[in-house]
Amino acid sequence: MVAANIPWKKLENPDFNAFLNKHTNMKIPDKSTLRKHYMHSTYLSTVDKIREDIGESYIWATVDEPTNRCGRYVANVAVGKLDSTGRGKPHLVVSKMLEATNSSTIAIVVCDALRVLWPSENDDERSLVLLTDSAAYMLKAAESLKVFYTKLIHVTCLAHAVHRVAEDIRSHFQNVNAIISTVVQTFDEEQAVAITEANAAISYSSVSADLAYVKSNFGNLPGAITALEARDLPLVKAVKIMRGIEENLN
């Protein structure tokens, strides 16, 4: 169930519980019993498999802190081995709730994740690459981590960098931005007033010219961001995409 991302709470469903009892020929324990007596051993087994996959290789790590639907910050750290013969499989090592996102909390959660792999400090030099977005607190966290991981190279996400360029472009076209924002809000039944605001924004005389200018000069950015977000994108292709953006902007 853990591997299939099925919450143990589902065991409280009598039909599901009866199905498992029937097809496993075993009495299914209560979720609290599983959590107390089985979860930790499963966790240790998974960590051992990750160590086995990495072997003696150097590793890369990436950290991100999305906000869930409840508004809570969740830091996720994934690692993989650096292999010249092919891509390494990513492994999620830590998923941790944070009270706040800043350079200190990010640095701590990355250290905790690497300590999960290697409790001893003898393997610190095997951590070579850290990938993050380019937020200021991420940059500061990476600098702090370099004190402990002396060979660490910090790399920022190209897709995030291009997205920030797009955000800067948007700030220069307030009327176009107003149209996009209000039109999006019209899909919310509680924001019917946005329809009126969208119509008002469209009436600006400069909007047509601004839209044409944005499309002509920056229309390649959305496609470039999508391309950079592709999984297993070779570095050569990523560099080619960035050079294409640079040529179009120049």
mmCIF file of C-alpha atoms in Angstrom:
data_model
loop_
_atom_site.group_PDB
_atom_site.id
_atom_site.type_symbol
_atom_site.label_atom_id
_atom_site.label_comp_id
_atom_site.label_asym_id
_atom_site.label_seq_id
_atom_site.Cartn_x
_atom_site.Cartn_y
_atom_site.Cartn_z
ATOM 1 C CA MET A 1 0.000 0.000 0.000
ATOM 2 C CA VAL A 2 2.847 2.373 0.776
ATOM 3 C CA ALA A 3 4.444 1.715 -2.625
ATOM 4 C CA ALA A 4 1.097 2.359 -4.337
ATOM 5 C CA ASN A 5 0.553 5.571 -2.330
ATOM 6 C CA ILE A 6 -2.615 4.168 -0.714
ATOM 7 C CA PRO A 7 -3.196 5.673 2.764
ATOM 8 C CA TRP A 8 -3.495 3.133 5.562
ATOM 9 C CA LYS A 9 -6.708 4.856 6.584
ATOM 10 C CA LYS A 10 -8.299 2.986 3.658
ATOM 11 C CA LEU A 11 -8.011 -0.196 5.730
ATOM 12 C CA GLU A 12 -10.926 1.120 7.767
ATOM 13 C CA ASN A 13 -13.150 0.563 4.736
ATOM 14 C CA PRO A 14 -14.887 -2.764 5.465
ATOM 15 C CA ASP A 15 -15.149 -3.773 1.801
ATOM 16 C CA PHE A 16 -11.470 -3.109 1.125
ATOM 17 C CA ASN A 17 -10.460 -4.862 4.336
ATOM 18 C CA ALA A 18 -12.579 -7.894 3.450
ATOM 19 C CA PHE A 19 -11.031 -7.969 -0.038
ATOM 20 C CA LEU A 20 -7.506 -8.061 1.398
ATOM 21 C CA ASN A 21 -8.438 -10.712 3.961
ATOM 22 C CA LYS A 22 -9.917 -12.894 1.252
ATOM 23 C CA HIS A 23 -7.114 -12.661 -1.298
ATOM 24 C CA THR A 24 -4.142 -12.744 1.087
ATOM 25 C CA ASN A 25 -5.564 -15.389 3.427
ATOM 26 C CA MET A 26 -4.307 -13.257 6.301
ATOM 27 C CA LYS A 27 -5.935 -11.051 8.886
ATOM 28 C CA ILE A 28 -5.063 -7.452 8.047
ATOM 29 C CA PRO A 29 -3.719 -5.501 11.067
ATOM 30 C CA ASP A 30 -5.125 -2.174 12.153
ATOM 31 C CA LYS A 31 -3.445 0.903 10.663
ATOM 32 C CA SER A 32 -1.967 1.858 14.053
ATOM 33 C CA THR A 33 -0.373 -1.591 14.348
ATOM 34 C CA LEU A 34 1.161 -1.248 10.895
ATOM 35 C CA ARG A 35 2.476 2.205 11.700
ATOM 36 C CA LYS A 36 4.049 1.127 14.992
ATOM 37 C CA HIS A 37 5.550 -2.217 13.978
ATOM 38 C CA TYR A 38 5.983 -2.340 10.197
ATOM 39 C CA MET A 39 6.540 1.154 8.837
ATOM 40 C CA HIS A 40 10.018 1.679 10.262
ATOM 41 C CA SER A 41 11.322 -1.650 8.957
ATOM 42 C CA THR A 42 9.884 -0.839 5.518
ATOM 43 C CA TYR A 43 11.575 2.559 5.659
ATOM 44 C CA LEU A 44 14.955 1.032 6.556
ATOM 45 C CA SER A 45 14.602 -1.507 3.763
ATOM 46 C CA THR A 46 13.894 1.280 1.264
ATOM 47 C CA VAL A 47 16.926 3.287 2.414
ATOM 48 C CA ASP A 48 19.103 0.181 1.994
ATOM 49 C CA LYS A 49 17.840 -0.203 -1.587
ATOM 50 C CA ILE A 50 18.701 3.437 -2.309
ATOM 51 C CA ARG A 51 22.214 2.938 -0.911
ATOM 52 C CA GLU A 52 22.572 -0.204 -3.019
ATOM 53 C CA ASP A 53 21.531 1.650 -6.178
ATOM 54 C CA ILE A 54 23.984 4.502 -5.526
ATOM 55 C CA GLY A 55 26.818 2.169 -4.554
ATOM 56 C CA GLU A 56 30.156 3.964 -4.427
ATOM 57 C CA SER A 57 29.112 6.647 -6.929
ATOM 58 C CA TYR A 58 29.049 10.372 -6.389
ATOM 59 C CA ILE A 59 25.566 11.829 -6.058
ATOM 60 C CA TRP A 60 23.413 14.788 -7.040
ATOM 61 C CA ALA A 61 20.651 16.157 -4.818
ATOM 62 C CA THR A 62 17.721 18.463 -5.448
ATOM 63 C CA VAL A 63 15.469 20.267 -2.990
ATOM 64 C CA ASP A 64 12.168 22.056 -3.463
ATOM 65 C CA GLU A 65 9.545 23.376 -1.042
ATOM 66 C CA PRO A 66 6.086 23.480 -2.640
ATOM 67 C CA THR A 67 3.079 24.612 -0.638
ATOM 68 C CA ASN A 68 0.320 22.035 -0.263
ATOM 69 C CA ARG A 69 -3.396 22.767 -0.513
ATOM 70 C CA CYS A 70 -3.536 23.526 3.218
ATOM 71 C CA GLY A 71 -0.899 26.245 2.871
ATOM 72 C CA ARG A 72 1.826 24.237 4.599
ATOM 73 C CA TYR A 73 5.430 24.223 3.385
ATOM 74 C CA VAL A 74 6.728 20.768 2.492
ATOM 75 C CA ALA A 75 10.428 20.319 1.703
ATOM 76 C CA ASN A 76 11.250 17.411 -0.597
ATOM 77 C CA VAL A 77 14.803 16.193 -1.148
ATOM 78 C CA ALA A 78 15.627 13.704 -3.896
ATOM 79 C CA VAL A 79 19.014 12.184 -4.714
ATOM 80 C CA GLY A 80 20.538 10.103 -7.472
ATOM 81 C CA LYS A 81 23.920 8.836 -8.560
ATOM 82 C CA LEU A 82 26.144 10.612 -11.050
ATOM 83 C CA ASP A 83 26.915 8.043 -13.720
ATOM 84 C CA SER A 84 28.859 8.702 -16.928
ATOM 85 C CA THR A 85 27.173 5.745 -18.652
ATOM 86 C CA GLY A 86 23.604 6.984 -18.223
ATOM 87 C CA ARG A 87 21.133 8.805 -16.039
ATOM 88 C CA GLY A 88 20.728 7.818 -12.416
ATOM 89 C CA LYS A 89 17.343 6.939 -10.969
ATOM 90 C CA PRO A 90 16.015 9.664 -8.625
ATOM 91 C CA HIS A 91 15.074 8.668 -5.082
ATOM 92 C CA LEU A 92 12.938 10.725 -2.705
ATOM 93 C CA VAL A 93 14.825 10.633 0.596
ATOM 94 C CA VAL A 94 13.068 13.227 2.751
ATOM 95 C CA SER A 95 9.650 14.880 2.699
ATOM 96 C CA LYS A 96 9.366 17.170 5.699
ATOM 97 C CA MET A 97 6.961 19.845 6.925
ATOM 98 C CA LEU A 98 8.586 23.222 7.563
ATOM 99 C CA GLU A 99 7.380 25.978 9.862
ATOM 100 C CA ALA A 100 8.944 28.490 7.476
ATOM 101 C CA THR A 101 11.076 28.462 4.354
ATOM 102 C CA ASN A 102 14.418 30.205 4.713
ATOM 103 C CA SER A 103 18.072 29.420 4.137
ATOM 104 C CA SER A 104 18.484 27.778 7.547
ATOM 105 C CA THR A 105 15.523 25.395 7.272
ATOM 106 C CA ILE A 106 16.493 24.397 3.727
ATOM 107 C CA ALA A 107 20.133 23.759 4.675
ATOM 108 C CA ILE A 108 19.048 21.648 7.651
ATOM 109 C CA VAL A 109 16.638 19.504 5.641
ATOM 110 C CA VAL A 110 19.301 18.837 2.972
ATOM 111 C CA CYS A 111 21.816 17.826 5.655
ATOM 112 C CA ASP A 112 19.213 15.548 7.239
ATOM 113 C CA ALA A 113 18.533 13.910 3.871
ATOM 114 C CA LEU A 114 22.213 13.231 3.207
ATOM 115 C CA ARG A 115 22.637 11.873 6.734
ATOM 116 C CA VAL A 116 19.866 9.389 5.959
ATOM 117 C CA LEU A 117 22.087 7.983 3.215
ATOM 118 C CA TRP A 118 25.386 8.260 5.039
ATOM 119 C CA PRO A 119 25.231 8.663 8.837
ATOM 120 C CA SER A 120 29.023 8.941 8.849
ATOM 121 C CA GLU A 121 30.716 12.163 7.723
ATOM 122 C CA ASN A 122 33.297 10.133 5.813
ATOM 123 C CA ASP A 123 31.133 10.234 2.675
ATOM 124 C CA ASP A 124 30.477 13.987 2.573
ATOM 125 C CA GLU A 125 32.788 14.455 -0.427
ATOM 126 C CA ARG A 126 30.535 12.211 -2.523
ATOM 127 C CA SER A 127 27.896 14.970 -2.665
ATOM 128 C CA LEU A 128 28.877 16.854 -5.812
ATOM 129 C CA VAL A 129 25.803 18.621 -7.243
ATOM 130 C CA LEU A 130 22.867 20.435 -5.641
ATOM 131 C CA LEU A 131 19.992 21.581 -7.855
ATOM 132 C CA THR A 132 17.522 24.220 -6.627
ATOM 133 C CA ASP A 133 15.513 27.122 -7.952
ATOM 134 C CA SER A 134 17.149 30.545 -7.897
ATOM 135 C CA ALA A 135 15.297 32.026 -4.911
ATOM 136 C CA ALA A 136 17.552 34.133 -2.690
ATOM 137 C CA TYR A 137 17.199 31.847 0.334
ATOM 138 C CA MET A 138 18.093 28.811 -1.819
ATOM 139 C CA LEU A 139 21.290 30.522 -2.956
ATOM 140 C CA LYS A 140 22.158 31.341 0.660
ATOM 141 C CA ALA A 141 21.377 27.786 1.794
ATOM 142 C CA ALA A 142 23.664 26.368 -0.887
ATOM 143 C CA GLU A 143 26.509 28.626 0.233
ATOM 144 C CA SER A 144 26.040 27.399 3.800
ATOM 145 C CA LEU A 145 26.098 23.763 2.690
ATOM 146 C CA LYS A 146 29.400 24.240 0.856
ATOM 147 C CA VAL A 147 31.078 24.700 4.239
ATOM 148 C CA PHE A 148 30.278 21.061 5.077
ATOM 149 C CA TYR A 149 30.295 19.606 1.552
ATOM 150 C CA THR A 150 33.467 21.110 0.141
ATOM 151 C CA LYS A 151 33.110 19.682 -3.373
ATOM 152 C CA LEU A 152 29.474 20.718 -3.777
ATOM 153 C CA ILE A 153 28.522 22.531 -6.986
ATOM 154 C CA HIS A 154 25.278 24.500 -6.837
ATOM 155 C CA VAL A 155 23.186 24.550 -10.022
ATOM 156 C CA THR A 156 19.954 26.515 -10.400
ATOM 157 C CA CYS A 157 16.961 25.391 -12.441
ATOM 158 C CA LEU A 158 16.932 26.811 -15.978
ATOM 159 C CA ALA A 159 13.147 26.549 -16.289
ATOM 160 C CA HIS A 160 12.766 28.653 -13.140
ATOM 161 C CA ALA A 161 15.212 31.219 -14.514
ATOM 162 C CA VAL A 162 13.244 31.554 -17.762
ATOM 163 C CA HIS A 163 10.020 31.807 -15.769
ATOM 164 C CA ARG A 164 11.478 34.752 -13.838
ATOM 165 C CA VAL A 165 12.313 36.408 -17.155
ATOM 166 C CA ALA A 166 8.670 35.950 -18.169
ATOM 167 C CA GLU A 167 7.549 37.460 -14.848
ATOM 168 C CA ASP A 168 9.743 40.500 -15.473
ATOM 169 C CA ILE A 169 8.298 40.900 -18.976
ATOM 170 C CA ARG A 170 4.779 40.729 -17.541
ATOM 171 C CA SER A 171 5.560 43.559 -15.131
ATOM 172 C CA HIS A 172 6.200 45.879 -18.094
ATOM 173 C CA PHE A 173 2.772 45.259 -19.657
ATOM 174 C CA GLN A 174 0.276 46.074 -16.916
ATOM 175 C CA ASN A 175 -2.790 46.177 -19.180
ATOM 176 C CA VAL A 176 -2.030 42.769 -20.688
ATOM 177 C CA ASN A 177 -1.375 41.400 -17.218
ATOM 178 C CA ALA A 178 -4.741 42.774 -16.060
ATOM 179 C CA ILE A 179 -6.523 40.970 -18.896
ATOM 180 C CA ILE A 180 -4.853 37.639 -18.154
ATOM 181 C CA SER A 181 -5.525 37.915 -14.420
ATOM 182 C CA THR A 182 -9.176 38.878 -14.763
ATOM 183 C CA VAL A 183 -9.931 36.320 -17.479
ATOM 184 C CA VAL A 184 -8.508 33.560 -15.271
ATOM 185 C CA GLN A 185 -10.751 34.747 -12.445
ATOM 186 C CA THR A 186 -13.855 34.448 -14.644
ATOM 187 C CA PHE A 187 -13.570 30.668 -14.256
ATOM 188 C CA ASP A 188 -14.353 31.163 -10.561
ATOM 189 C CA GLU A 189 -18.106 31.383 -9.955
ATOM 190 C CA GLU A 190 -17.494 33.682 -6.998
ATOM 191 C CA GLN A 191 -15.514 36.148 -9.124
ATOM 192 C CA ALA A 192 -18.182 37.182 -11.629
ATOM 193 C CA VAL A 193 -17.066 40.805 -11.255
ATOM 194 C CA ALA A 194 -13.878 39.772 -13.069
ATOM 195 C CA ILE A 195 -15.856 39.623 -16.335
ATOM 196 C CA THR A 196 -16.563 43.345 -16.071
ATOM 197 C CA GLU A 197 -12.937 44.048 -15.201
ATOM 198 C CA ALA A 198 -11.734 41.938 -18.143
ATOM 199 C CA ASN A 199 -13.967 43.846 -20.558
ATOM 200 C CA ALA A 200 -12.635 47.118 -19.177
ATOM 201 C CA ALA A 201 -9.031 45.952 -19.576
ATOM 202 C CA ILE A 202 -9.635 44.880 -23.176
ATOM 203 C CA SER A 203 -10.941 48.356 -23.999
ATOM 204 C CA TYR A 204 -7.514 49.958 -23.487
ATOM 205 C CA SER A 205 -6.176 51.206 -26.805
ATOM 206 C CA SER A 206 -2.658 49.890 -26.174
ATOM 207 C CA VAL A 207 -3.691 46.292 -25.483
ATOM 208 C CA SER A 208 -3.715 45.063 -29.087
ATOM 209 C CA ALA A 209 -0.275 46.510 -29.771
ATOM 210 C CA ASP A 210 1.094 45.146 -26.488
ATOM 211 C CA LEU A 211 -0.243 41.647 -27.171
ATOM 212 C CA ALA A 212 1.260 41.669 -30.662
ATOM 213 C CA TYR A 213 4.616 42.856 -29.284
ATOM 214 C CA VAL A 214 4.692 40.202 -26.556
ATOM 215 C CA LYS A 215 3.800 37.418 -28.983
ATOM 216 C CA SER A 216 6.320 38.572 -31.582
ATOM 217 C CA ASN A 217 9.257 39.016 -29.214
ATOM 218 C CA PHE A 218 8.598 36.625 -26.334
ATOM 219 C CA GLY A 219 6.219 34.026 -27.758
ATOM 220 C CA ASN A 220 8.901 31.329 -27.558
ATOM 221 C CA LEU A 221 9.238 31.484 -23.758
ATOM 222 C CA PRO A 222 6.258 29.268 -22.775
ATOM 223 C CA GLY A 223 7.427 26.501 -25.112
ATOM 224 C CA ALA A 224 10.991 26.838 -23.849
ATOM 225 C CA ILE A 225 9.874 26.511 -20.214
ATOM 226 C CA THR A 226 7.863 23.385 -21.052
ATOM 227 C CA ALA A 227 10.826 21.902 -22.924
ATOM 228 C CA LEU A 228 13.199 22.591 -20.011
ATOM 229 C CA GLU A 229 10.785 20.904 -17.598
ATOM 230 C CA ALA A 230 10.983 17.619 -19.528
ATOM 231 C CA ARG A 231 12.301 14.717 -17.506
ATOM 232 C CA ASP A 232 15.689 13.243 -18.493
ATOM 233 C CA LEU A 233 16.481 16.235 -20.710
ATOM 234 C CA PRO A 234 20.137 15.943 -21.833
ATOM 235 C CA LEU A 235 22.376 18.857 -20.885
ATOM 236 C CA VAL A 236 23.235 19.433 -24.552
ATOM 237 C CA LYS A 237 19.559 20.002 -25.404
ATOM 238 C CA ALA A 238 19.035 22.257 -22.381
ATOM 239 C CA VAL A 239 21.959 24.448 -23.467
ATOM 240 C CA LYS A 240 20.574 24.526 -27.021
ATOM 241 C CA ILE A 241 17.189 25.705 -25.725
ATOM 242 C CA MET A 242 18.812 28.484 -23.683
ATOM 243 C CA ARG A 243 20.880 29.620 -26.659
ATOM 244 C CA GLY A 244 17.708 29.714 -28.743
ATOM 245 C CA ILE A 245 16.063 31.952 -26.141
ATOM 246 C CA GLU A 246 19.099 34.245 -26.103
ATOM 247 C CA GLU A 247 19.113 34.539 -29.898
ATOM 248 C CA ASN A 248 15.405 35.365 -30.015
ATOM 249 C CA LEU A 249 15.695 38.002 -27.295
ATOM 250 C CA ASN A 250 18.632 39.637 -29.037
#
